[in-house]
Short mmCIF file of C-alpha atoms and ligand atoms in Angstrom, two decimals:
data_model
loop_
_atom_site.label_atom_id
_atom_site.label_comp_id
_atom_site.label_asym_id
_atom_site.label_seq_id
_atom_site.Cartn_x
_atom_site.Cartn_y
_atom_site.Cartn_z
CA MET C 21 -144.66 -136.45 -53.05
CA ASN C 22 -143.67 -138.13 -49.80
CA ILE C 23 -142.40 -136.94 -46.44
CA GLN C 24 -139.07 -138.78 -46.66
CA GLU C 25 -138.16 -136.79 -49.80
CA ILE C 26 -139.17 -133.53 -48.13
CA ILE C 27 -137.07 -134.32 -45.04
CA ALA C 28 -134.12 -135.28 -47.25
CA LYS C 29 -134.39 -132.02 -49.23
CA LYS C 30 -134.26 -129.86 -46.12
CA ARG C 31 -131.55 -132.07 -44.60
CA ASP C 32 -129.52 -131.37 -47.78
CA LYS C 33 -130.09 -127.59 -47.42
CA LEU C 34 -132.44 -127.32 -50.40
CA GLU C 35 -135.41 -124.95 -50.66
CA LEU C 36 -138.88 -126.46 -50.11
CA THR C 37 -141.72 -125.59 -52.49
CA LYS C 38 -145.08 -124.25 -51.31
CA GLU C 39 -146.64 -127.61 -52.25
CA GLU C 40 -144.14 -129.51 -50.11
CA ILE C 41 -144.72 -127.24 -47.14
CA ASP C 42 -148.51 -127.55 -47.54
CA TYR C 43 -148.17 -131.34 -47.80
CA PHE C 44 -146.20 -131.51 -44.55
CA ILE C 45 -148.56 -129.26 -42.59
CA LYS C 46 -151.70 -131.02 -43.85
CA GLY C 47 -150.26 -134.49 -43.20
CA TYR C 48 -148.98 -133.63 -39.74
CA THR C 49 -152.25 -131.95 -38.72
CA GLU C 50 -154.27 -134.93 -39.93
CA GLY C 51 -151.90 -137.47 -38.35
CA THR C 52 -150.73 -139.18 -41.55
CA ILE C 53 -147.24 -137.79 -40.90
CA THR C 54 -145.88 -139.08 -37.59
CA ASP C 55 -144.24 -137.20 -34.71
CA TYR C 56 -140.86 -138.76 -35.56
CA GLN C 57 -141.06 -137.68 -39.21
CA ALA C 58 -142.16 -134.19 -38.20
CA SER C 59 -139.31 -134.10 -35.63
CA ALA C 60 -136.79 -134.88 -38.37
CA LEU C 61 -138.09 -132.14 -40.64
CA ILE C 62 -138.36 -129.57 -37.84
CA MET C 63 -134.78 -130.36 -36.81
CA ALA C 64 -133.64 -129.96 -40.43
CA ILE C 65 -135.41 -126.58 -40.61
CA TYR C 66 -133.84 -125.61 -37.29
CA ILE C 67 -130.34 -126.45 -38.54
CA ASN C 68 -130.55 -125.33 -42.17
CA GLY C 69 -133.11 -122.52 -41.89
CA MET C 70 -135.70 -121.31 -44.36
CA ASN C 71 -135.66 -118.35 -46.68
CA TYR C 72 -138.23 -115.58 -46.58
CA ARG C 73 -140.55 -117.26 -49.13
CA GLU C 74 -140.48 -120.62 -47.37
CA THR C 75 -141.14 -118.97 -43.97
CA THR C 76 -144.12 -117.09 -45.38
CA ASP C 77 -145.52 -120.25 -46.98
CA LEU C 78 -145.02 -122.16 -43.73
CA THR C 79 -146.82 -119.43 -41.78
CA LEU C 80 -149.81 -119.41 -44.12
CA ALA C 81 -150.02 -123.21 -44.23
CA ILE C 82 -150.08 -123.34 -40.41
CA ALA C 83 -152.56 -120.42 -40.15
CA PHE C 84 -154.98 -122.17 -42.51
CA SER C 85 -154.55 -125.64 -40.94
CA GLY C 86 -157.78 -124.95 -39.04
CA ASP C 87 -160.39 -122.24 -38.68
CA VAL C 88 -159.55 -118.59 -39.23
CA LEU C 89 -161.59 -116.19 -37.12
CA ASN C 90 -163.06 -112.96 -38.32
CA LEU C 91 -163.33 -110.57 -35.39
CA SER C 92 -164.46 -107.55 -37.37
CA THR C 93 -167.85 -107.55 -35.60
CA LEU C 94 -166.03 -106.80 -32.33
CA GLY C 95 -164.51 -103.56 -33.58
CA GLU C 96 -160.84 -102.61 -33.67
CA VAL C 97 -159.26 -105.69 -32.02
CA VAL C 98 -155.55 -105.29 -31.32
CA ASP C 99 -153.56 -108.38 -30.44
CA LYS C 100 -150.23 -108.76 -28.64
CA HIS C 101 -147.70 -111.55 -28.54
CA SER C 102 -144.25 -112.07 -27.08
CA THR C 103 -141.48 -114.18 -28.56
CA GLY C 104 -141.05 -115.46 -25.01
CA GLY C 105 -138.87 -114.97 -22.03
CA VAL C 106 -138.20 -115.71 -18.39
CA GLY C 107 -140.66 -114.20 -15.92
CA ASP C 108 -142.61 -112.73 -18.84
CA LYS C 109 -146.03 -112.04 -17.30
CA ILE C 110 -146.66 -108.99 -19.48
CA THR C 111 -149.85 -110.39 -21.09
CA LEU C 112 -151.45 -110.88 -17.67
CA ILE C 113 -150.78 -107.23 -16.81
CA LEU C 114 -151.13 -105.46 -20.12
CA MET C 115 -154.21 -107.09 -21.63
CA PRO C 116 -156.55 -106.15 -18.74
CA ILE C 117 -155.18 -102.59 -19.00
CA ILE C 118 -155.92 -102.45 -22.72
CA ALA C 119 -159.42 -103.90 -22.22
CA SER C 120 -160.06 -101.42 -19.40
CA LEU C 121 -159.39 -98.66 -21.94
CA GLY C 122 -162.28 -99.93 -24.08
CA ILE C 123 -160.25 -101.81 -26.69
CA PRO C 124 -161.50 -105.36 -27.25
CA VAL C 125 -158.93 -108.01 -26.33
CA ALA C 126 -159.30 -111.47 -27.90
CA LYS C 127 -156.05 -113.31 -27.44
CA MET C 128 -154.90 -116.85 -28.00
CA SER C 129 -151.83 -117.61 -25.90
CA GLY C 130 -149.40 -120.51 -25.65
CA ARG C 131 -147.89 -122.81 -23.05
CA GLY C 132 -144.32 -122.76 -21.79
CA LEU C 133 -141.70 -123.36 -24.47
CA GLY C 134 -138.14 -124.43 -23.69
CA PHE C 135 -136.85 -122.45 -20.72
CA THR C 136 -139.56 -119.77 -21.12
CA GLY C 137 -142.97 -119.70 -19.44
CA GLY C 138 -146.34 -119.54 -21.21
CA THR C 139 -149.41 -117.46 -20.41
CA ILE C 140 -151.78 -120.44 -20.59
CA ASP C 141 -149.86 -122.38 -17.95
CA LYS C 142 -149.97 -119.28 -15.76
CA LEU C 143 -153.72 -118.72 -16.24
CA GLU C 144 -154.43 -122.40 -15.53
CA SER C 145 -152.80 -122.01 -12.13
CA ILE C 146 -155.83 -119.90 -11.14
CA PRO C 147 -158.34 -122.47 -9.81
CA GLY C 148 -161.26 -122.88 -12.21
CA TYR C 149 -159.92 -120.67 -15.02
CA ASN C 150 -160.93 -122.32 -18.26
CA THR C 151 -158.54 -121.83 -21.17
CA SER C 152 -160.39 -124.38 -23.35
CA ILE C 153 -163.46 -122.52 -24.55
CA THR C 154 -165.40 -122.64 -27.79
CA ILE C 155 -165.14 -119.99 -30.49
CA ASP C 156 -168.63 -118.77 -29.60
CA GLU C 157 -167.70 -118.44 -25.92
CA PHE C 158 -164.48 -116.67 -26.86
CA ILE C 159 -166.31 -114.09 -28.93
CA GLU C 160 -169.17 -113.80 -26.43
CA ASN C 161 -166.67 -113.17 -23.58
CA VAL C 162 -165.10 -110.33 -25.53
CA ARG C 163 -168.54 -108.90 -26.20
CA LYS C 164 -169.58 -109.20 -22.57
CA VAL C 165 -166.50 -108.08 -20.61
CA GLY C 166 -164.20 -106.81 -23.37
CA ILE C 167 -161.54 -109.49 -22.91
CA SER C 168 -160.86 -113.18 -23.36
CA LEU C 169 -157.55 -115.00 -22.99
CA MET C 170 -157.64 -118.60 -24.11
CA GLY C 171 -155.39 -121.46 -25.14
CA GLN C 172 -154.94 -123.17 -28.45
CA THR C 173 -157.79 -125.55 -27.81
CA LEU C 174 -160.04 -124.31 -30.57
CA ASN C 175 -159.39 -125.42 -34.09
CA LEU C 176 -157.17 -122.36 -34.59
CA ALA C 177 -153.75 -123.06 -36.12
CA PRO C 178 -153.87 -126.70 -34.90
CA ALA C 179 -150.62 -127.41 -36.75
CA ASP C 180 -148.86 -124.84 -34.58
CA LYS C 181 -150.13 -126.51 -31.43
CA LYS C 182 -148.52 -129.80 -32.51
CA ILE C 183 -145.30 -128.27 -33.84
CA TYR C 184 -144.93 -125.99 -30.81
CA ALA C 185 -145.14 -128.93 -28.37
CA LEU C 186 -142.79 -130.97 -30.55
CA ARG C 187 -140.20 -128.17 -30.78
CA ASP C 188 -140.25 -127.89 -27.01
CA ALA C 189 -139.50 -131.60 -26.61
CA ILE C 190 -136.75 -131.82 -29.28
CA ALA C 191 -134.78 -128.65 -28.45
CA CYS C 192 -135.83 -126.73 -31.57
CA THR C 193 -137.10 -123.52 -30.04
CA GLU C 194 -134.52 -120.88 -31.04
CA SER C 195 -135.19 -120.62 -34.76
CA ILE C 196 -136.26 -117.54 -36.71
CA PRO C 197 -138.48 -119.33 -39.30
CA LEU C 198 -140.05 -121.55 -36.62
CA ILE C 199 -140.77 -118.68 -34.23
CA ALA C 200 -142.02 -116.33 -36.96
CA SER C 201 -144.36 -118.95 -38.44
CA SER C 202 -145.59 -120.05 -35.00
CA ILE C 203 -146.47 -116.55 -33.86
CA MET C 204 -147.78 -115.11 -37.10
CA SER C 205 -149.91 -118.18 -37.92
CA LYS C 206 -151.65 -117.86 -34.55
CA LYS C 207 -152.16 -114.15 -35.02
CA ILE C 208 -153.60 -114.63 -38.52
CA ALA C 209 -155.93 -117.42 -37.33
CA ALA C 210 -157.06 -115.53 -34.22
CA GLY C 211 -158.51 -112.74 -36.32
CA ALA C 212 -157.18 -109.41 -34.99
CA ASN C 213 -156.09 -107.08 -37.74
CA LYS C 214 -153.59 -105.07 -35.72
CA ILE C 215 -150.77 -106.75 -33.88
CA VAL C 216 -148.01 -105.65 -31.51
CA ILE C 217 -145.19 -108.14 -30.99
CA ASP C 218 -142.69 -108.02 -28.18
CA VAL C 219 -139.47 -109.39 -29.68
CA THR C 220 -137.40 -110.24 -26.64
CA CYS C 221 -133.63 -110.14 -26.93
CA GLY C 222 -130.95 -111.36 -24.54
CA SER C 223 -129.84 -114.41 -22.57
CA GLY C 224 -133.38 -115.22 -21.38
CA ALA C 225 -134.88 -114.91 -24.88
CA PHE C 226 -134.71 -117.12 -27.96
CA MET C 227 -133.00 -114.29 -29.84
CA LYS C 228 -129.66 -113.73 -28.13
CA THR C 229 -128.38 -110.89 -30.33
CA LYS C 230 -129.84 -107.61 -31.56
CA GLU C 231 -129.18 -108.66 -35.17
CA ASP C 232 -131.24 -111.85 -34.82
CA ALA C 233 -134.03 -109.98 -33.00
CA GLU C 234 -134.10 -107.44 -35.84
CA LYS C 235 -134.22 -110.20 -38.45
CA LEU C 236 -137.13 -111.88 -36.63
CA ALA C 237 -138.94 -108.54 -36.27
CA GLU C 238 -138.47 -107.77 -39.96
CA ILE C 239 -139.86 -111.08 -41.18
CA MET C 240 -142.86 -110.99 -38.84
CA THR C 241 -143.67 -107.42 -39.87
CA SER C 242 -143.62 -108.32 -43.54
CA ILE C 243 -145.68 -111.51 -43.07
CA GLY C 244 -148.20 -109.40 -41.14
CA LYS C 245 -148.35 -106.89 -43.97
CA LEU C 246 -148.82 -109.62 -46.53
CA ALA C 247 -151.73 -110.98 -44.49
CA GLY C 248 -153.30 -107.50 -44.34
CA LYS C 249 -152.46 -107.00 -40.65
CA GLU C 250 -150.75 -103.89 -39.38
CA THR C 251 -147.88 -105.32 -37.34
CA VAL C 252 -145.51 -103.45 -35.03
CA CYS C 253 -142.54 -105.29 -33.51
CA ILE C 254 -140.79 -103.86 -30.47
CA ILE C 255 -137.45 -105.24 -29.34
CA THR C 256 -137.20 -105.44 -25.53
CA PRO C 257 -134.27 -106.58 -23.35
CA MET C 258 -134.36 -110.02 -21.69
CA ASP C 259 -131.01 -110.48 -19.95
CA GLU C 260 -132.55 -110.66 -16.50
CA PRO C 261 -136.00 -112.10 -15.72
CA VAL C 262 -138.93 -109.70 -16.20
CA GLY C 263 -140.03 -108.34 -12.80
CA TYR C 264 -139.16 -110.30 -9.67
CA ALA C 265 -141.10 -113.59 -9.97
CA ILE C 266 -140.48 -116.64 -12.17
CA GLY C 267 -142.87 -119.61 -12.12
CA ASN C 268 -146.56 -119.95 -12.81
CA ILE C 269 -148.44 -119.12 -9.57
CA LEU C 270 -145.60 -116.82 -8.51
CA GLU C 271 -145.97 -114.78 -11.71
CA VAL C 272 -149.75 -114.61 -11.42
CA ILE C 273 -149.31 -113.20 -7.90
CA GLU C 274 -146.82 -110.63 -9.18
CA ALA C 275 -149.12 -109.60 -12.04
CA VAL C 276 -152.04 -109.21 -9.59
CA ASP C 277 -149.91 -107.15 -7.19
CA ILE C 278 -148.83 -104.87 -10.03
CA LEU C 279 -152.45 -104.39 -11.15
CA LYS C 280 -153.38 -103.72 -7.51
CA ASN C 281 -150.78 -100.95 -7.73
CA LYS C 282 -148.76 -102.40 -4.84
CA TYR C 283 -145.44 -102.02 -6.67
CA MET C 284 -144.08 -101.66 -10.18
CA PRO C 285 -140.73 -103.15 -11.28
CA LYS C 286 -138.91 -100.69 -13.55
CA ASP C 287 -138.54 -103.13 -16.44
CA VAL C 288 -142.23 -104.11 -16.34
CA LYS C 289 -143.19 -100.43 -16.41
CA SER C 290 -141.12 -99.70 -19.46
CA ILE C 291 -142.34 -102.82 -21.36
CA ILE C 292 -146.04 -102.23 -20.66
CA GLU C 293 -145.72 -98.54 -21.50
CA GLU C 294 -143.97 -99.22 -24.79
CA LEU C 295 -146.13 -102.13 -25.98
CA GLY C 296 -149.34 -100.68 -24.57
CA ALA C 297 -148.85 -97.24 -26.10
CA ASN C 298 -148.21 -98.81 -29.50
CA MET C 299 -151.41 -100.84 -29.15
CA LEU C 300 -153.36 -97.71 -28.29
CA VAL C 301 -151.94 -95.87 -31.30
CA LEU C 302 -152.81 -98.80 -33.59
CA ALA C 303 -156.34 -98.85 -32.16
CA ASN C 304 -156.63 -95.09 -32.79
CA LYS C 305 -157.25 -94.48 -29.09
CA VAL C 306 -154.43 -91.92 -28.94
CA SER C 307 -152.46 -90.12 -31.59
CA ASN C 308 -149.04 -90.40 -30.03
CA ILE C 309 -146.95 -92.77 -27.91
CA GLU C 310 -146.50 -90.37 -24.96
CA ASP C 311 -150.28 -89.99 -24.45
CA GLY C 312 -150.62 -93.76 -24.71
CA LYS C 313 -148.00 -94.36 -22.00
CA LYS C 314 -149.88 -92.04 -19.64
CA LEU C 315 -153.16 -93.91 -20.14
CA ILE C 316 -151.49 -97.26 -19.48
CA ILE C 317 -150.19 -96.19 -16.07
CA GLU C 318 -153.35 -94.20 -15.24
CA ASN C 319 -155.55 -97.30 -15.58
CA ILE C 320 -153.40 -99.20 -13.13
CA GLN C 321 -153.46 -96.34 -10.64
CA ASN C 322 -157.24 -95.79 -10.85
CA GLY C 323 -157.92 -99.52 -10.31
CA LYS C 324 -159.75 -100.01 -13.63
CA ALA C 325 -157.24 -102.53 -14.98
CA TYR C 326 -157.47 -104.61 -11.78
CA GLN C 327 -161.29 -104.61 -12.03
CA LYS C 328 -160.96 -105.82 -15.63
CA LEU C 329 -158.69 -108.67 -14.51
CA LEU C 330 -161.37 -109.73 -11.99
CA GLU C 331 -164.02 -109.65 -14.74
CA LEU C 332 -161.79 -111.71 -17.05
CA VAL C 333 -161.07 -114.38 -14.43
CA LYS C 334 -164.69 -114.58 -13.24
CA ASN C 335 -166.10 -114.74 -16.73
CA GLN C 336 -163.76 -117.55 -17.64
CA GLY C 337 -164.75 -119.67 -14.63
CA GLY C 338 -161.83 -118.73 -12.35
CA ASP C 339 -162.19 -118.31 -8.61
CA ILE C 340 -161.63 -114.59 -8.04
CA SER C 341 -161.14 -115.04 -4.31
CA TYR C 342 -157.58 -116.12 -5.23
CA ILE C 343 -157.04 -112.84 -7.06
CA GLU C 344 -158.59 -110.82 -4.24
CA ASN C 345 -156.44 -112.64 -1.72
CA THR C 346 -153.36 -114.15 -3.35
CA ASP C 347 -152.33 -115.77 -0.03
CA LYS C 348 -154.90 -118.43 -0.94
CA PHE C 349 -152.68 -119.81 -3.73
CA GLU C 350 -150.92 -123.09 -2.93
CA LYS C 351 -147.30 -122.69 -1.92
CA ALA C 352 -144.29 -124.86 -2.61
CA LYS C 353 -143.17 -127.08 0.30
CA TYR C 354 -139.77 -125.41 0.65
CA ILE C 355 -139.11 -121.70 0.34
CA VAL C 356 -135.36 -121.39 0.58
CA PRO C 357 -133.52 -118.05 0.83
CA ILE C 358 -130.73 -117.18 -1.62
CA LEU C 359 -127.99 -115.35 0.28
CA VAL C 360 -125.18 -113.35 -1.28
CA THR C 361 -121.68 -114.02 -0.09
CA GLU C 362 -120.16 -110.69 -1.02
CA GLU C 363 -120.93 -107.01 -1.03
CA GLY C 364 -121.34 -104.97 -4.20
CA THR C 365 -123.69 -104.31 -7.11
CA ILE C 366 -125.68 -106.98 -8.95
CA ALA C 367 -124.12 -107.15 -12.40
CA LYS C 368 -126.09 -110.11 -13.72
CA LEU C 369 -129.17 -112.17 -12.84
CA ASP C 370 -128.80 -114.87 -15.42
CA ALA C 371 -132.23 -115.18 -17.06
CA LEU C 372 -131.30 -118.25 -19.13
CA ASN C 373 -129.98 -120.20 -16.17
CA ILE C 374 -132.90 -119.09 -13.96
CA GLY C 375 -135.37 -120.15 -16.68
CA LYS C 376 -133.70 -123.55 -17.01
CA LEU C 377 -133.59 -124.03 -13.24
CA SER C 378 -137.30 -123.14 -12.98
CA CYS C 379 -138.00 -125.90 -15.49
CA TYR C 380 -135.80 -128.24 -13.44
CA LEU C 381 -137.95 -127.41 -10.40
CA GLY C 382 -141.00 -128.41 -12.45
CA ALA C 383 -142.30 -125.10 -13.84
CA GLY C 384 -141.73 -126.31 -17.44
CA ARG C 385 -141.95 -129.54 -19.42
CA GLU C 386 -139.34 -132.08 -20.50
CA LYS C 387 -141.77 -134.11 -22.65
CA LYS C 388 -144.78 -132.63 -24.38
CA GLU C 389 -147.16 -134.81 -22.32
CA ASP C 390 -145.67 -133.64 -18.98
CA SER C 391 -147.73 -131.60 -16.57
CA ILE C 392 -146.16 -128.65 -14.82
CA ASN C 393 -145.91 -127.81 -11.15
CA PRO C 394 -147.56 -124.38 -10.78
CA ARG C 395 -146.11 -123.71 -7.31
CA VAL C 396 -142.38 -123.72 -8.03
CA GLY C 397 -139.91 -121.10 -9.24
CA PHE C 398 -138.06 -118.09 -7.88
CA VAL C 399 -138.97 -114.76 -6.32
CA PHE C 400 -136.15 -112.22 -6.21
CA ASN C 401 -136.22 -108.93 -4.34
CA LYS C 402 -133.36 -107.33 -6.25
CA LYS C 403 -132.71 -106.38 -9.88
CA VAL C 404 -129.51 -105.81 -11.84
CA GLY C 405 -127.91 -102.56 -10.65
CA ASP C 406 -129.11 -102.91 -7.03
CA THR C 407 -126.50 -102.94 -4.29
CA VAL C 408 -126.25 -105.80 -1.79
CA LYS C 409 -124.49 -106.50 1.49
CA THR C 410 -122.74 -109.73 2.46
CA GLY C 411 -125.27 -112.24 3.82
CA GLU C 412 -128.27 -110.37 2.42
CA VAL C 413 -131.24 -112.38 1.06
CA ILE C 414 -131.72 -111.51 -2.61
CA GLY C 415 -134.58 -113.90 -3.28
CA TYR C 416 -136.14 -117.28 -2.62
CA ILE C 417 -136.28 -120.64 -4.36
CA HIS C 418 -139.77 -122.15 -4.26
CA SER C 419 -139.42 -125.91 -4.52
CA ASP C 420 -141.33 -129.07 -3.66
CA ASP C 421 -138.03 -130.94 -3.49
CA GLU C 422 -135.53 -129.90 -0.81
CA GLU C 423 -132.56 -131.55 -2.57
CA LYS C 424 -133.22 -129.65 -5.80
CA ALA C 425 -133.33 -126.36 -3.88
CA LYS C 426 -129.99 -127.20 -2.24
CA GLU C 427 -128.48 -128.07 -5.63
CA ILE C 428 -129.64 -124.74 -7.04
CA LEU C 429 -128.00 -122.87 -4.17
CA GLN C 430 -124.66 -124.20 -5.49
CA GLN C 431 -125.26 -122.65 -8.94
CA GLU C 432 -124.15 -119.21 -10.00
CA ILE C 433 -127.33 -117.35 -10.87
CA VAL C 434 -126.24 -113.95 -9.66
CA THR C 435 -123.01 -112.09 -10.41
CA ILE C 436 -121.89 -109.36 -8.03
CA LYS C 437 -119.24 -106.80 -8.93
N1 URA Y 20 -144.24 -117.81 -28.95
C1 URA Y 20 -144.87 -118.58 -29.87
O1 URA Y 20 -146.08 -118.56 -29.97
N2 URA Y 20 -144.11 -119.34 -30.66
C2 URA Y 20 -142.77 -119.38 -30.57
O2 URA Y 20 -142.16 -120.09 -31.34
C3 URA Y 20 -142.13 -118.58 -29.60
C4 URA Y 20 -142.90 -117.80 -28.79
#
C-alpha cells in the first residue's frame, strides 16, 4: 500500500478501505506521510466525499491515533461541542453553568477554523490561562473544581490536530465527513460518554442548509451510538453572529458579562437553554427539558456560574483580575464606529462576511503556523430585527490597522430594509 495510490483512488471517486484509511492516519500522525500528500488526500475527500462506512472508519482511526481517556471515575461526564460559527462563545458561558450544577465538565476544545473562532484561542487571550496541561492535571482539575477546558495538546486524537490545522490552511473546512470525523474523534478520545453537539446552520456556519446540517447531525449521532456514547445533536441558526461580539478578547468579555448577569442576548439565551437542558437531561439531573432550561438561567442569575468561571480560570493558571475587571484586557489601537446610512430594520448582519473580515483583521489564521491577534474583531450593539435611525452607530470595528478598518467600512456587512 502507498499514499499515492490512496490519493489517486479518492481523486477518482473510489471508496477507501478501512486499511487504507488506517494507513493514512497512522502515517500522517507519525510523519511518514507529508503535509503535501495529506493535503492532496484531504482535498480529494473534500471534493468527492466519503460514504457512511468510510466516515466512521476515518473517525475511529483518528480517535485511536493517540490516547483514549476513560473518565468513568469522574462520574457522569457530559461533553459539548459546536460545529463552529461566528461569535460562538457558547462553551465559555455554558460549561461553567453546567459545572456549577454539579456535573463534571472535562472538555477538549479547538482553535479557530476557517472564518470561525475557536474556544482555545479565546481562552488563551486570558493572561496566564494554560490550555496545554497533562492528562493528570486535566483529570485532577475536574476533580478539584468540577471543570477543565483544555486544548489538543495532550496525545488525544493527535491526527485531528494535524488535519484540522491543515484543513484550515487549504480551504477544506466545509465538509460533512471531515467535520464529523474531526468532532467525533475528539469526543471519543476525550472520554465523556454523553455528548451534546451544536450543529450550526446558516451563512456563518460550515453547513449552509438545513438538509446538510441534518445529514451531519445524523452521521455524528450514529457514530456516537456505535462508539457507545449517547449523542444528541441540536441544529441552531447561524445567519448572524452569536451575541454581539466577534473576536477573541471581545468574546471573552461578552461571555464574562453574560455570566455576571449584565445582559443576555436573545440568541445566546435560546442556545444555552436548549443545549444546556439537553446536557442536564443526559446527565440525569432533570427529567425534562423545561426544568433544565430553568436551572441554566437560575445559575447565571444566582452568580454560581460566574463563580465557577473564576475557579476554572484560576485553577488553570489564568489571572482572574482580568475576569473581575474586564477593562484590564488589552484593546485594539483603533475602535472605529460603524454608522448606518439609512433608517429601517436590520434585515441581515452577514455572519460569513463578518467572520472573514475578523480573520482579515487578524482574529484568525491564514497559515497554520500563524499567531492570532486577540484584540481585534467587532462589537455590535444591534441584532437582526432591531430598528435603526440614519447616522446611528450599530457597532465598532476593533483593529490594530487603521487602513483595514477604513476598508471594512466600505463593505456591506449590514442590510437595512
Ligand atoms: N469543530 C471541530 O472540532 N472540527 C470541525 O471540523 C469543525 C468544528
